CSV table of N, CA and C in Angstrom, one decimal:
chain,number,residue,atom,x,y,z
A,1,MET,N,-26.0,-39.1,-171.1
A,1,MET,CA,-26.1,-39.8,-169.8
A,1,MET,C,-27.2,-39.0,-169.0
A,2,THR,N,-28.1,-39.8,-168.4
A,2,THR,CA,-29.1,-39.2,-167.5
A,2,THR,C,-28.5,-38.8,-166.2
A,3,ALA,N,-28.9,-37.7,-165.7
A,3,ALA,CA,-28.4,-37.2,-164.4
A,3,ALA,C,-29.0,-38.1,-163.3
A,4,VAL,N,-28.1,-38.5,-162.4
A,4,VAL,CA,-28.6,-39.3,-161.2
A,4,VAL,C,-28.8,-38.4,-160.0
A,5,ALA,N,-29.7,-38.8,-159.2
A,5,ALA,CA,-30.0,-38.0,-158.0
A,5,ALA,C,-29.9,-38.9,-156.7
A,6,ASN,N,-28.7,-39.1,-156.3
A,6,ASN,CA,-28.5,-39.9,-155.0
A,6,ASN,C,-28.3,-39.0,-153.8
A,7,GLY,N,-28.3,-37.7,-154.0
A,7,GLY,CA,-28.2,-36.7,-152.9
A,7,GLY,C,-26.7,-36.4,-152.5
A,8,VAL,N,-25.8,-36.7,-153.3
A,8,VAL,CA,-24.4,-36.5,-153.0
A,8,VAL,C,-23.8,-35.4,-154.0
A,9,ASN,N,-23.2,-34.4,-153.4
A,9,ASN,CA,-22.6,-33.3,-154.2
A,9,ASN,C,-21.2,-33.8,-154.6
A,10,VAL,N,-21.1,-34.6,-155.6
A,10,VAL,CA,-19.8,-35.1,-156.0
A,10,VAL,C,-18.8,-34.0,-156.4
A,11,GLN,N,-19.4,-33.0,-157.1
A,11,GLN,CA,-18.5,-32.0,-157.6
A,11,GLN,C,-17.8,-31.2,-156.5
A,12,ALA,N,-18.5,-31.0,-155.4
A,12,ALA,CA,-17.9,-30.4,-154.2
A,12,ALA,C,-16.8,-31.3,-153.7
A,13,LEU,N,-17.0,-32.6,-153.7
A,13,LEU,CA,-16.0,-33.5,-153.2
A,13,LEU,C,-14.8,-33.5,-154.1
A,14,LEU,N,-15.0,-33.5,-155.4
A,14,LEU,CA,-13.9,-33.5,-156.4
A,14,LEU,C,-13.1,-32.2,-156.3
A,15,ASP,N,-13.9,-31.1,-156.1
A,15,ASP,CA,-13.2,-29.8,-156.0
A,15,ASP,C,-12.4,-29.7,-154.7
A,16,ALA,N,-12.9,-30.3,-153.6
A,16,ALA,CA,-12.1,-30.3,-152.3
A,16,ALA,C,-10.9,-31.1,-152.5
A,17,ARG,N,-11.0,-32.2,-153.2
A,17,ARG,CA,-9.8,-33.1,-153.4
A,17,ARG,C,-8.7,-32.3,-154.2
A,18,GLU,N,-9.1,-31.5,-155.2
A,18,GLU,CA,-8.1,-30.8,-155.9
A,18,GLU,C,-7.5,-29.7,-155.0
A,19,VAL,N,-8.3,-29.0,-154.2
A,19,VAL,CA,-7.7,-27.9,-153.4
A,19,VAL,C,-6.8,-28.5,-152.4
A,20,LEU,N,-7.1,-29.7,-151.8
A,20,LEU,CA,-6.3,-30.3,-150.7
A,20,LEU,C,-5.0,-30.9,-151.3
A,21,LYS,N,-4.9,-31.2,-152.6
A,21,LYS,CA,-3.7,-31.6,-153.2
A,21,LYS,C,-2.6,-30.5,-153.0
A,22,GLY,N,-3.0,-29.3,-153.0
A,22,GLY,CA,-2.0,-28.2,-152.9
A,22,GLY,C,-2.0,-27.6,-151.5
A,23,ALA,N,-2.8,-28.1,-150.6
A,23,ALA,CA,-2.8,-27.6,-149.2
A,23,ALA,C,-3.1,-28.8,-148.2
A,24,PRO,N,-2.1,-29.7,-148.1
A,24,PRO,CA,-2.3,-30.9,-147.3
A,24,PRO,C,-2.5,-30.6,-145.8
A,25,GLU,N,-2.0,-29.4,-145.3
A,25,GLU,CA,-2.3,-29.1,-143.9
A,25,GLU,C,-3.7,-28.9,-143.6
A,26,ALA,N,-4.5,-28.4,-144.6
A,26,ALA,CA,-5.9,-28.2,-144.4
A,26,ALA,C,-6.7,-29.5,-144.3
A,27,ALA,N,-6.1,-30.6,-144.8
A,27,ALA,CA,-6.7,-31.9,-144.7
A,27,ALA,C,-6.6,-32.6,-143.4
A,28,GLN,N,-5.9,-31.9,-142.5
A,28,GLN,CA,-5.7,-32.5,-141.1
A,28,GLN,C,-6.9,-32.2,-140.2
A,29,PHE,N,-7.7,-33.2,-140.0
A,29,PHE,CA,-8.9,-33.0,-139.1
A,29,PHE,C,-8.7,-33.7,-137.8
A,30,THR,N,-9.3,-33.2,-136.7
A,30,THR,CA,-9.3,-33.8,-135.4
A,30,THR,C,-10.8,-33.9,-135.0
A,31,TRP,N,-11.3,-35.1,-135.0
A,31,TRP,CA,-12.7,-35.4,-134.6
A,31,TRP,C,-12.7,-35.6,-133.0
A,32,ARG,N,-13.7,-35.1,-132.4
A,32,ARG,CA,-13.7,-35.1,-130.9
A,32,ARG,C,-15.1,-35.6,-130.4
A,33,ALA,N,-15.0,-36.3,-129.2
A,33,ALA,CA,-16.2,-36.7,-128.5
A,33,ALA,C,-15.9,-36.5,-127.0
A,34,SER,N,-16.9,-36.1,-126.2
A,34,SER,CA,-16.7,-36.0,-124.8
A,34,SER,C,-17.7,-36.9,-124.1
A,35,SER,N,-17.2,-37.6,-123.2
A,35,SER,CA,-18.1,-38.6,-122.5
A,35,SER,C,-18.2,-38.4,-121.0
A,36,SER,N,-19.4,-38.6,-120.5
A,36,SER,CA,-19.6,-38.5,-119.0
A,36,SER,C,-20.2,-39.8,-118.5
A,37,TRP,N,-19.7,-40.3,-117.4
A,37,TRP,CA,-20.3,-41.4,-116.7
A,37,TRP,C,-21.6,-41.0,-116.1
A,38,ARG,N,-22.6,-41.8,-116.2
A,38,ARG,CA,-23.9,-41.5,-115.5
A,38,ARG,C,-24.1,-42.4,-114.3
A,39,ASN,N,-24.1,-43.7,-114.5
A,39,ASN,CA,-24.4,-44.6,-113.4
A,39,ASN,C,-24.1,-46.0,-113.9
A,40,GLY,N,-23.7,-46.9,-113.0
A,40,GLY,CA,-23.4,-48.3,-113.5
A,40,GLY,C,-22.5,-48.3,-114.7
A,41,VAL,N,-22.9,-48.9,-115.8
A,41,VAL,CA,-22.0,-48.8,-117.0
A,41,VAL,C,-22.6,-47.9,-118.0
A,42,HIS,N,-23.5,-47.0,-117.6
A,42,HIS,CA,-24.1,-46.1,-118.6
A,42,HIS,C,-23.3,-44.8,-118.7
A,43,SER,N,-23.0,-44.4,-119.9
A,43,SER,CA,-22.3,-43.1,-120.1
A,43,SER,C,-23.0,-42.4,-121.3
A,44,THR,N,-22.8,-41.1,-121.3
A,44,THR,CA,-23.4,-40.2,-122.4
A,44,THR,C,-22.2,-39.6,-123.1
A,45,THR,N,-22.2,-39.6,-124.4
A,45,THR,CA,-21.1,-39.0,-125.2
A,45,THR,C,-21.7,-38.0,-126.1
A,46,THR,N,-21.1,-36.8,-126.1
A,46,THR,CA,-21.6,-35.7,-126.8
A,46,THR,C,-20.6,-35.3,-127.9
A,47,ILE,N,-21.1,-35.0,-129.1
A,47,ILE,CA,-20.2,-34.6,-130.2
A,47,ILE,C,-20.8,-33.3,-130.8
A,48,GLN,N,-19.9,-32.3,-130.9
A,48,GLN,CA,-20.4,-31.0,-131.4
A,48,GLN,C,-19.3,-30.3,-132.3
A,49,ASN,N,-18.1,-30.2,-131.8
A,49,ASN,CA,-17.0,-29.5,-132.4
A,49,ASN,C,-15.9,-30.4,-133.0
A,50,PHE,N,-15.2,-29.9,-134.0
A,50,PHE,CA,-14.1,-30.6,-134.5
A,50,PHE,C,-13.2,-29.6,-135.2
A,51,PHE,N,-12.0,-30.0,-135.5
A,51,PHE,CA,-11.0,-29.1,-136.2
A,51,PHE,C,-10.8,-29.6,-137.6
A,52,GLY,N,-10.8,-28.7,-138.6
A,52,GLY,CA,-10.6,-29.1,-139.9
A,52,GLY,C,-10.5,-27.9,-140.8
A,53,LEU,N,-9.9,-28.0,-142.0
A,53,LEU,CA,-9.6,-26.9,-142.9
A,53,LEU,C,-8.9,-25.8,-142.2
A,54,GLY,N,-8.1,-26.1,-141.3
A,54,GLY,CA,-7.3,-25.1,-140.6
A,54,GLY,C,-7.9,-24.3,-139.5
A,55,GLU,N,-9.1,-24.7,-139.1
A,55,GLU,CA,-9.8,-23.9,-138.0
A,55,GLU,C,-10.8,-24.8,-137.3
A,56,GLU,N,-11.3,-24.3,-136.2
A,56,GLU,CA,-12.4,-25.0,-135.4
A,56,GLU,C,-13.7,-24.9,-136.3
A,57,GLN,N,-14.4,-26.0,-136.2
A,57,GLN,CA,-15.6,-26.2,-136.9
A,57,GLN,C,-16.7,-26.7,-135.9
A,58,SER,N,-18.0,-26.6,-136.3
A,58,SER,CA,-19.0,-27.2,-135.5
A,58,SER,C,-20.0,-27.8,-136.4
A,59,HIS,N,-20.6,-28.9,-135.9
A,59,HIS,CA,-21.7,-29.6,-136.6
A,59,HIS,C,-22.9,-28.6,-136.4
A,60,LYS,N,-23.9,-28.8,-137.3
A,60,LYS,CA,-25.2,-28.0,-137.2
A,60,LYS,C,-25.8,-28.1,-135.8
A,61,ALA,N,-25.7,-29.3,-135.2
A,61,ALA,CA,-26.3,-29.5,-133.9
A,61,ALA,C,-25.4,-30.5,-133.1
A,62,GLU,N,-25.5,-30.3,-131.8
A,62,GLU,CA,-24.9,-31.2,-130.9
A,62,GLU,C,-25.6,-32.6,-130.9
A,63,THR,N,-24.9,-33.7,-130.9
A,63,THR,CA,-25.5,-35.0,-130.9
A,63,THR,C,-25.0,-35.7,-129.7
A,64,VAL,N,-26.0,-36.4,-129.0
A,64,VAL,CA,-25.7,-37.1,-127.8
A,64,VAL,C,-26.0,-38.6,-128.0
A,65,PHE,N,-25.0,-39.4,-127.6
A,65,PHE,CA,-25.2,-40.9,-127.7
A,65,PHE,C,-25.1,-41.5,-126.3
A,66,ASP,N,-26.1,-42.4,-126.0
A,66,ASP,CA,-26.1,-43.1,-124.7
A,66,ASP,C,-25.4,-44.5,-125.0
A,67,ALA,N,-24.6,-44.9,-124.1
A,67,ALA,CA,-24.0,-46.2,-124.2
A,67,ALA,C,-24.3,-46.9,-122.9
A,68,ASP,N,-24.6,-48.2,-122.9
A,68,ASP,CA,-24.9,-48.9,-121.7
A,68,ASP,C,-24.7,-50.4,-122.1
A,69,HIS,N,-25.1,-51.3,-121.2
A,69,HIS,CA,-25.1,-52.7,-121.5
A,69,HIS,C,-26.5,-53.2,-121.3
A,70,PRO,N,-26.8,-54.3,-122.0
A,70,PRO,CA,-28.2,-54.8,-121.9
A,70,PRO,C,-28.5,-55.5,-120.5
A,71,ALA,N,-29.8,-55.7,-120.3
A,71,ALA,CA,-30.2,-56.3,-119.1
A,71,ALA,C,-29.6,-57.6,-118.8
A,72,VAL,N,-29.3,-58.4,-119.9
A,72,VAL,CA,-28.6,-59.7,-119.7
A,72,VAL,C,-27.2,-59.6,-119.0
A,73,PHE,N,-26.7,-58.4,-119.0
A,73,PHE,CA,-25.4,-58.1,-118.3
A,73,PHE,C,-25.7,-57.4,-117.0
A,74,ALA,N,-26.9,-57.5,-116.5
A,74,ALA,CA,-27.3,-56.9,-115.2
A,74,ALA,C,-27.1,-55.4,-115.2
A,75,ALA,N,-27.4,-54.8,-116.4
A,75,ALA,CA,-27.3,-53.3,-116.6
A,75,ALA,C,-28.7,-52.8,-116.9
A,76,GLU,N,-28.8,-51.5,-117.1
A,76,GLU,CA,-30.1,-50.9,-117.3
A,76,GLU,C,-30.5,-50.7,-118.7
A,77,ASP,N,-29.6,-51.0,-119.7
A,77,ASP,CA,-29.9,-50.9,-121.1
A,77,ASP,C,-30.4,-49.6,-121.5
A,78,ASN,N,-29.7,-48.5,-121.2
A,78,ASN,CA,-30.0,-47.1,-121.5
A,78,ASN,C,-29.5,-46.8,-122.9
A,79,GLY,N,-28.9,-47.7,-123.6
A,79,GLY,CA,-28.3,-47.4,-124.9
A,79,GLY,C,-27.6,-48.6,-125.4
A,80,ILE,N,-27.1,-48.5,-126.7
A,80,ILE,CA,-26.4,-49.7,-127.2
A,80,ILE,C,-25.0,-49.8,-126.6
A,81,THR,N,-24.4,-51.0,-126.7
A,81,THR,CA,-23.1,-51.2,-126.1
A,81,THR,C,-22.1,-50.4,-126.9
A,82,PRO,N,-21.0,-50.0,-126.3
A,82,PRO,CA,-19.9,-49.3,-127.0
A,82,PRO,C,-19.4,-50.1,-128.3
A,83,ILE,N,-19.3,-51.4,-128.2
A,83,ILE,CA,-18.8,-52.1,-129.4
A,83,ILE,C,-19.9,-52.1,-130.5
A,84,GLU,N,-21.1,-52.0,-130.2
A,84,GLU,CA,-22.1,-51.9,-131.3
A,84,GLU,C,-22.0,-50.5,-132.0
A,85,TYR,N,-21.5,-49.5,-131.3
A,85,TYR,CA,-21.2,-48.2,-132.0
A,85,TYR,C,-20.2,-48.4,-133.2
A,86,LEU,N,-19.3,-49.4,-133.0
A,86,LEU,CA,-18.3,-49.7,-134.1
A,86,LEU,C,-19.1,-50.2,-135.3
A,87,LEU,N,-20.1,-51.0,-135.1
A,87,LEU,CA,-20.9,-51.5,-136.2
A,87,LEU,C,-21.7,-50.4,-136.9
A,88,VAL,N,-22.2,-49.5,-136.1
A,88,VAL,CA,-22.9,-48.3,-136.6
A,88,VAL,C,-22.0,-47.5,-137.5
A,89,GLY,N,-20.8,-47.2,-137.0
A,89,GLY,CA,-19.8,-46.4,-137.7
A,89,GLY,C,-19.4,-47.1,-139.0
A,90,LEU,N,-19.2,-48.4,-138.9
A,90,LEU,CA,-18.7,-49.1,-140.1
A,90,LEU,C,-19.8,-49.1,-141.2
A,91,THR,N,-21.0,-49.5,-140.9
A,91,THR,CA,-22.0,-49.6,-141.9
A,91,THR,C,-22.4,-48.2,-142.4
A,92,SER,N,-22.4,-47.2,-141.6
A,92,SER,CA,-22.7,-45.9,-142.0
A,92,SER,C,-21.7,-45.3,-142.9
A,93,CYS,N,-20.4,-45.6,-142.7
A,93,CYS,CA,-19.3,-45.1,-143.5
A,93,CYS,C,-19.3,-45.8,-144.9
A,94,LEU,N,-19.5,-47.1,-144.8
A,94,LEU,CA,-19.6,-47.9,-146.1
A,94,LEU,C,-20.8,-47.4,-147.0
A,95,THR,N,-21.9,-47.2,-146.3
A,95,THR,CA,-23.1,-46.8,-147.0
A,95,THR,C,-22.9,-45.4,-147.7
A,96,ALA,N,-22.3,-44.5,-146.9
A,96,ALA,CA,-22.0,-43.2,-147.5
A,96,ALA,C,-21.1,-43.3,-148.7
A,97,GLY,N,-20.2,-44.2,-148.6
A,97,GLY,CA,-19.3,-44.4,-149.7
A,97,GLY,C,-20.0,-44.9,-150.9
A,98,VAL,N,-20.9,-45.9,-150.7
A,98,VAL,CA,-21.6,-46.4,-151.8
A,98,VAL,C,-22.4,-45.3,-152.5
A,99,ALA,N,-23.1,-44.5,-151.8
A,99,ALA,CA,-23.8,-43.4,-152.4
A,99,ALA,C,-22.9,-42.4,-153.1
A,100,SER,N,-21.8,-42.1,-152.5
A,100,SER,CA,-20.9,-41.1,-153.2
A,100,SER,C,-20.3,-41.7,-154.5
A,101,VAL,N,-19.8,-43.0,-154.4
A,101,VAL,CA,-19.2,-43.6,-155.6
A,101,VAL,C,-20.3,-43.7,-156.7
A,102,ALA,N,-21.5,-44.1,-156.3
A,102,ALA,CA,-22.6,-44.3,-157.3
A,102,ALA,C,-22.9,-43.0,-158.0
A,103,GLN,N,-22.9,-41.9,-157.2
A,103,GLN,CA,-23.2,-40.6,-157.8
A,103,GLN,C,-22.1,-40.2,-158.8
A,104,ASN,N,-20.8,-40.4,-158.4
A,104,ASN,CA,-19.7,-40.1,-159.2
A,104,ASN,C,-19.7,-40.9,-160.5
A,105,ARG,N,-20.1,-42.2,-160.4
A,105,ARG,CA,-20.1,-43.0,-161.6
A,105,ARG,C,-21.4,-43.0,-162.4
A,106,GLY,N,-22.3,-42.1,-162.0
A,106,GLY,CA,-23.6,-42.0,-162.7
A,106,GLY,C,-24.5,-43.1,-162.6
A,107,ILE,N,-24.5,-43.8,-161.4
A,107,ILE,CA,-25.4,-44.9,-161.1
A,107,ILE,C,-26.5,-44.4,-160.2
A,108,GLN,N,-27.7,-44.6,-160.6
A,108,GLN,CA,-28.9,-44.2,-159.8
A,108,GLN,C,-29.2,-45.3,-158.8
A,109,LEU,N,-29.2,-45.0,-157.6
A,109,LEU,CA,-29.6,-45.9,-156.5
A,109,LEU,C,-31.1,-45.8,-156.3
A,110,ARG,N,-31.7,-46.9,-156.0
A,110,ARG,CA,-33.1,-46.9,-155.5
A,110,ARG,C,-33.1,-47.3,-154.1
A,111,SER,N,-32.3,-48.2,-153.6
A,111,SER,CA,-32.2,-48.5,-152.2
A,111,SER,C,-30.8,-49.1,-151.9
A,112,VAL,N,-30.4,-48.9,-150.7
A,112,VAL,CA,-29.1,-49.4,-150.2
A,112,VAL,C,-29.4,-49.9,-148.7
A,113,GLU,N,-29.4,-51.2,-148.5
A,113,GLU,CA,-29.6,-51.7,-147.2
A,113,GLU,C,-28.4,-52.6,-146.8
A,114,SER,N,-28.0,-52.6,-145.6
A,114,SER,CA,-26.9,-53.4,-145.1
A,114,SER,C,-27.3,-54.0,-143.8
A,115,THR,N,-26.7,-55.2,-143.6
A,115,THR,CA,-26.7,-55.8,-142.3
A,115,THR,C,-25.3,-56.0,-141.8
A,116,VAL,N,-24.9,-55.7,-140.6
A,116,VAL,CA,-23.6,-55.9,-140.1
A,116,VAL,C,-23.7,-56.7,-138.8
A,117,GLU,N,-22.8,-57.7,-138.8
A,117,GLU,CA,-22.8,-58.6,-137.6
A,117,GLU,C,-21.3,-58.7,-137.1
A,118,GLY,N,-21.1,-58.5,-135.8
A,118,GLY,CA,-19.8,-58.7,-135.2
A,118,GLY,C,-19.9,-59.9,-134.3
A,119,HIS,N,-19.1,-60.9,-134.4
A,119,HIS,CA,-19.0,-62.0,-133.5
A,119,HIS,C,-18.0,-61.7,-132.4
A,120,HIS,N,-18.5,-61.9,-131.2
A,120,HIS,CA,-17.8,-61.4,-130.0
A,120,HIS,C,-17.9,-62.5,-128.9
A,121,ASP,N,-16.8,-63.0,-128.5
A,121,ASP,CA,-16.7,-63.9,-127.3
A,121,ASP,C,-16.4,-63.1,-126.1
A,122,ILE,N,-17.4,-62.9,-125.2
A,122,ILE,CA,-17.3,-62.0,-124.1
A,122,ILE,C,-16.5,-62.5,-122.9
A,123,ARG,N,-16.0,-63.8,-123.1
A,123,ARG,CA,-15.1,-64.3,-122.0
A,123,ARG,C,-13.9,-63.4,-121.8
A,124,GLY,N,-13.4,-62.8,-122.9
A,124,GLY,CA,-12.2,-61.9,-122.8
A,124,GLY,C,-12.5,-60.7,-121.9
A,125,ILE,N,-13.6,-60.0,-122.2
A,125,ILE,CA,-13.8,-58.8,-121.4
A,125,ILE,C,-14.2,-59.1,-120.0
A,126,LEU,N,-14.7,-60.3,-119.8
A,126,LEU,CA,-15.1,-60.6,-118.4
A,126,LEU,C,-14.0,-61.2,-117.6
A,127,GLY,N,-12.8,-61.4,-118.3
A,127,GLY,CA,-11.7,-62.0,-117.6
A,127,GLY,C,-11.8,-63.5,-117.3
A,128,VAL,N,-12.6,-64.2,-118.0
A,128,VAL,CA,-12.8,-65.6,-117.9
A,128,VAL,C,-11.6,-66.4,-118.5
A,129,ASP,N,-11.2,-65.9,-119.6
A,129,ASP,CA,-10.1,-66.6,-120.4
A,129,ASP,C,-9.2,-65.5,-121.0
A,130,SER,N,-8.0,-65.4,-120.5
A,130,SER,CA,-7.0,-64.4,-121.0
A,130,SER,C,-6.6,-64.7,-122.4
A,131,ASP,N,-6.8,-65.8,-122.9
A,131,ASP,CA,-6.5,-66.1,-124.3
A,131,ASP,C,-7.5,-65.7,-125.3
A,132,VAL,N,-8.7,-65.2,-124.8
A,132,VAL,CA,-9.8,-64.7,-125.7
A,132,VAL,C,-9.6,-63.2,-125.8
A,133,ARG,N,-9.6,-62.7,-127.0
A,133,ARG,CA,-9.5,-61.3,-127.2
A,133,ARG,C,-10.7,-60.6,-126.7
A,134,ASN,N,-10.5,-59.3,-126.4
A,134,ASN,CA,-11.6,-58.5,-125.9
A,134,ASN,C,-12.6,-58.0,-127.0
A,135,GLY,N,-12.1,-57.8,-128.2
A,135,GLY,CA,-12.9,-57.3,-129.2
A,135,GLY,C,-13.5,-58.3,-130.1
A,136,PHE,N,-14.1,-57.8,-131.2
A,136,PHE,CA,-14.7,-58.7,-132.2
A,136,PHE,C,-13.8,-59.8,-132.7
A,137,ASN,N,-14.3,-61.0,-132.9
A,137,ASN,CA,-13.5,-62.0,-133.6
A,137,ASN,C,-13.5,-61.8,-135.1
A,138,ASP,N,-14.7,-61.4,-135.6
A,138,ASP,CA,-14.8,-61.0,-137.0
A,138,ASP,C,-16.1,-60.2,-137.2
A,139,ILE,N,-16.1,-59.5,-138.3
A,139,ILE,CA,-17.3,-58.7,-138.6
A,139,ILE,C,-17.7,-59.0,-140.1
A,140,LYS,N,-19.0,-59.1,-140.3
A,140,LYS,CA,-19.5,-59.3,-141.7
A,140,LYS,C,-20.5,-58.3,-142.0
A,141,VAL,N,-20.3,-57.6,-143.2
A,141,VAL,CA,-21.2,-56.6,-143.7
A,141,VAL,C,-21.8,-57.2,-145.0
A,142,SER,N,-23.2,-57.2,-145.0
A,142,SER,CA,-23.9,-57.7,-146.2
A,142,SER,C,-24.7,-56.6,-146.8
A,143,PHE,N,-24.5,-56.2,-148.1
A,143,PHE,CA,-25.3,-55.2,-148.7
A,143,PHE,C,-26.3,-55.8,-149.6
A,144,LYS,N,-27.5,-55.1,-149.7
A,144,LYS,CA,-28.5,-55.4,-150.6
A,144,LYS,C,-28.8,-54.1,-151.3
A,145,ILE,N,-28.4,-54.0,-152.6
A,145,ILE,CA,-28.5,-52.7,-153.3
A,145,ILE,C,-29.3,-52.8,-154.6
A,146,ASP,N,-30.3,-51.9,-154.7
A,146,ASP,CA,-31.1,-51.9,-155.9
A,146,ASP,C,-30.7,-50.6,-156.6
A,147,ALA,N,-30.2,-50.8,-157.8
A,147,ALA,CA,-29.6,-49.7,-158.6
A,147,ALA,C,-29.7,-50.0,-160.1
A,148,ASP,N,-29.6,-48.9,-160.9
A,148,ASP,CA,-29.5,-49.1,-162.3
A,148,ASP,C,-28.1,-49.4,-162.7
A,149,ALA,N,-27.7,-50.6,-162.4
A,149,ALA,CA,-26.4,-51.1,-162.6
A,149,ALA,C,-26.3,-52.6,-162.6
A,150,SER,N,-25.3,-53.2,-163.2
A,150,SER,CA,-25.1,-54.6,-163.2
A,150,SER,C,-24.6,-55.1,-161.8
A,151,LYS,N,-24.7,-56.4,-161.6
A,151,LYS,CA,-24.2,-56.9,-160.3
A,151,LYS,C,-22.7,-56.6,-160.2
A,152,GLU,N,-21.9,-56.6,-161.3
A,152,GLU,CA,-20.5,-56.3,-161.2
A,152,GLU,C,-20.3,-54.9,-160.9
A,153,GLU,N,-21.1,-54.0,-161.5
A,153,GLU,CA,-20.9,-52.5,-161.2
A,153,GLU,C,-21.3,-52.3,-159.7
A,154,ILE,N,-22.3,-52.9,-159.2
A,154,ILE,CA,-22.7,-52.8,-157.8
A,154,ILE,C,-21.5,-53.3,-156.9
A,155,GLU,N,-21.0,-54.4,-157.2
A,155,GLU,CA,-19.9,-55.0,-156.4
A,155,GLU,C,-18.7,-54.0,-156.5
A,156,ALA,N,-18.5,-53.4,-157.6
A,156,ALA,CA,-17.4,-52.4,-157.7
A,156,ALA,C,-17.6,-51.2,-156.8
A,157,LEU,N,-18.9,-50.7,-156.7
A,157,LEU,CA,-19.3,-49.6,-155.8
A,157,LEU,C,-18.9,-49.9,-154.4
A,158,VAL,N,-19.3,-51.1,-154.0
A,158,VAL,CA,-19.0,-51.6,-152.6
A,158,VAL,C,-17.5,-51.7,-152.4
A,159,ALA,N,-16.8,-52.2,-153.3
A,159,ALA,CA,-15.3,-52.4,-153.2
A,159,ALA,C,-14.6,-51.0,-153.1
A,160,GLN,N,-15.1,-50.0,-153.9
A,160,GLN,CA,-14.5,-48.7,-153.8
A,160,GLN,C,-14.8,-48.0,-152.5
A,161,SER,N,-16.1,-48.2,-152.1
A,161,SER,CA,-16.5,-47.7,-150.8
A,161,SER,C,-15.6,-48.2,-149.7
A,162,GLN,N,-15.4,-49.5,-149.7
A,162,GLN,CA,-14.5,-50.2,-148.7
A,162,GLN,C,-13.1,-49.6,-148.8
A,163,LYS,N,-12.6,-49.4,-150.0
A,163,LYS,CA,-11.2,-48.9,-150.2
A,163,LYS,C,-11.0,-47.5,-149.6
A,164,ARG,N,-12.1,-46.7,-149.6
A,164,ARG,CA,-12.0,-45.3,-149.2
A,164,ARG,C,-12.6,-45.1,-147.8
A,165,SER,N,-13.1,-46.1,-147.1
A,165,SER,CA,-13.8,-46.0,-145.8
A,165,SER,C,-12.8,-45.7,-144.7
A,166,ALA,N,-12.9,-44.6,-144.0
A,166,ALA,CA,-12.1,-44.3,-142.8
A,166,ALA,C,-12.3,-45.3,-141.7
A,167,VAL,N,-13.6,-45.7,-141.5
A,167,VAL,CA,-13.9,-46.7,-140.4
A,167,VAL,C,-13.4,-48.1,-140.7
A,168,PHE,N,-13.6,-48.5,-142.0
A,168,PHE,CA,-13.0,-49.8,-142.4
A,168,PHE,C,-11.5,-49.8,-142.1
A,169,ASP,N,-10.9,-48.8,-142.6
A,169,ASP,CA,-9.4,-48.7,-142.4
A,169,ASP,C,-9.0,-48.7,-140.9
A,170,ALA,N,-9.8,-48.0,-140.1
A,170,ALA,CA,-9.4,-48.0,-138.6
A,170,ALA,C,-9.6,-49.3,-138.0
A,171,LEU,N,-10.6,-50.1,-138.4
A,171,LEU,CA,-10.9,-51.4,-137.9
A,171,LEU,C,-9.9,-52.5,-138.4
A,172,THR,N,-9.4,-52.3,-139.6
A,172,THR,CA,-8.6,-53.4,-140.2
A,172,THR,C,-7.1,-53.1,-140.2
A,173,ASN,N,-6.7,-51.9,-139.7
A,173,ASN,CA,-5.3,-51.6,-139.6
A,173,ASN,C,-5.0,-51.1,-138.2
A,174,PRO,N,-3.8,-51.3,-137.8
A,174,PRO,CA,-3.4,-50.8,-136.4
A,174,PRO,C,-3.5,-49.3,-136.4
A,175,THR,N,-4.1,-48.8,-135.3
A,175,THR,CA,-4.2,-47.3,-135.1
A,175,THR,C,-3.6,-47.1,-133.7
A,176,ASP,N,-2.7,-46.1,-133.6
A,176,ASP,CA,-2.1,-45.7,-132.3
A,176,ASP,C,-3.1,-45.1,-131.5
A,177,VAL,N,-3.4,-45.7,-130.3
A,177,VAL,CA,-4.3,-45.1,-129.3
A,177,VAL,C,-3.6,-44.9,-128.0
A,178,THR,N,-3.7,-43.7,-127.5
A,178,THR,CA,-3.1,-43.3,-126.2
A,178,THR,C,-4.2,-43.1,-125.2
A,179,VAL,N,-4.1,-43.7,-124.1
A,179,VAL,CA,-5.1,-43.5,-123.0
A,179,VAL,C,-4.3,-42.9,-121.8
A,180,GLU,N,-4.8,-41.7,-121.3
A,180,GLU,CA,-4.1,-41.1,-120.2
A,180,GLU,C,-5.0,-40.6,-119.1
A,181,VAL,N,-4.5,-40.4,-118.0
A,181,VAL,CA,-5.3,-39.7,-116.9
A,181,VAL,C,-4.7,-38.3,-116.7
A,182,VAL,N,-5.6,-37.3,-116.8
A,182,VAL,CA,-5.1,-35.9,-116.6
A,182,VAL,C,-5.7,-35.3,-115.4
């Protein structure tokens, strides 16, 4: 079998999986983001530190995200909308999964592209109609993958990525969310 080079260290992932089987407490991660209101509906969210493997961890660099609403909402459009960040998270997570699964299965990728669309009736968030939900009505992710694999093998890569995706799971299953004022 020819070695594939998709840039994923699968052996490290498999080794971590084995270690965590015997140390489930180390698998408990807490991801964090801190947000500050700027003006209007513009906010800035910073991500740097998280907890995992039993101790505090840090990303190599702090990352800052701007969120705002577009000019059609009478805002200044200083960043994407918060709901668009869900689309970014979903497609990024699924794409990472495709690369990881392909590497593990010995499939060389040449390109992985996706388009994600979320249909959203904004009457709910504007309070126009209380019967309209505030979030997406549906989301569709379409992949275009060029790889040394059959169509069936590529479909299996995407299916396994979806099965293991934390973001897909969070969007498709209830998650307890607590909002408090401190």
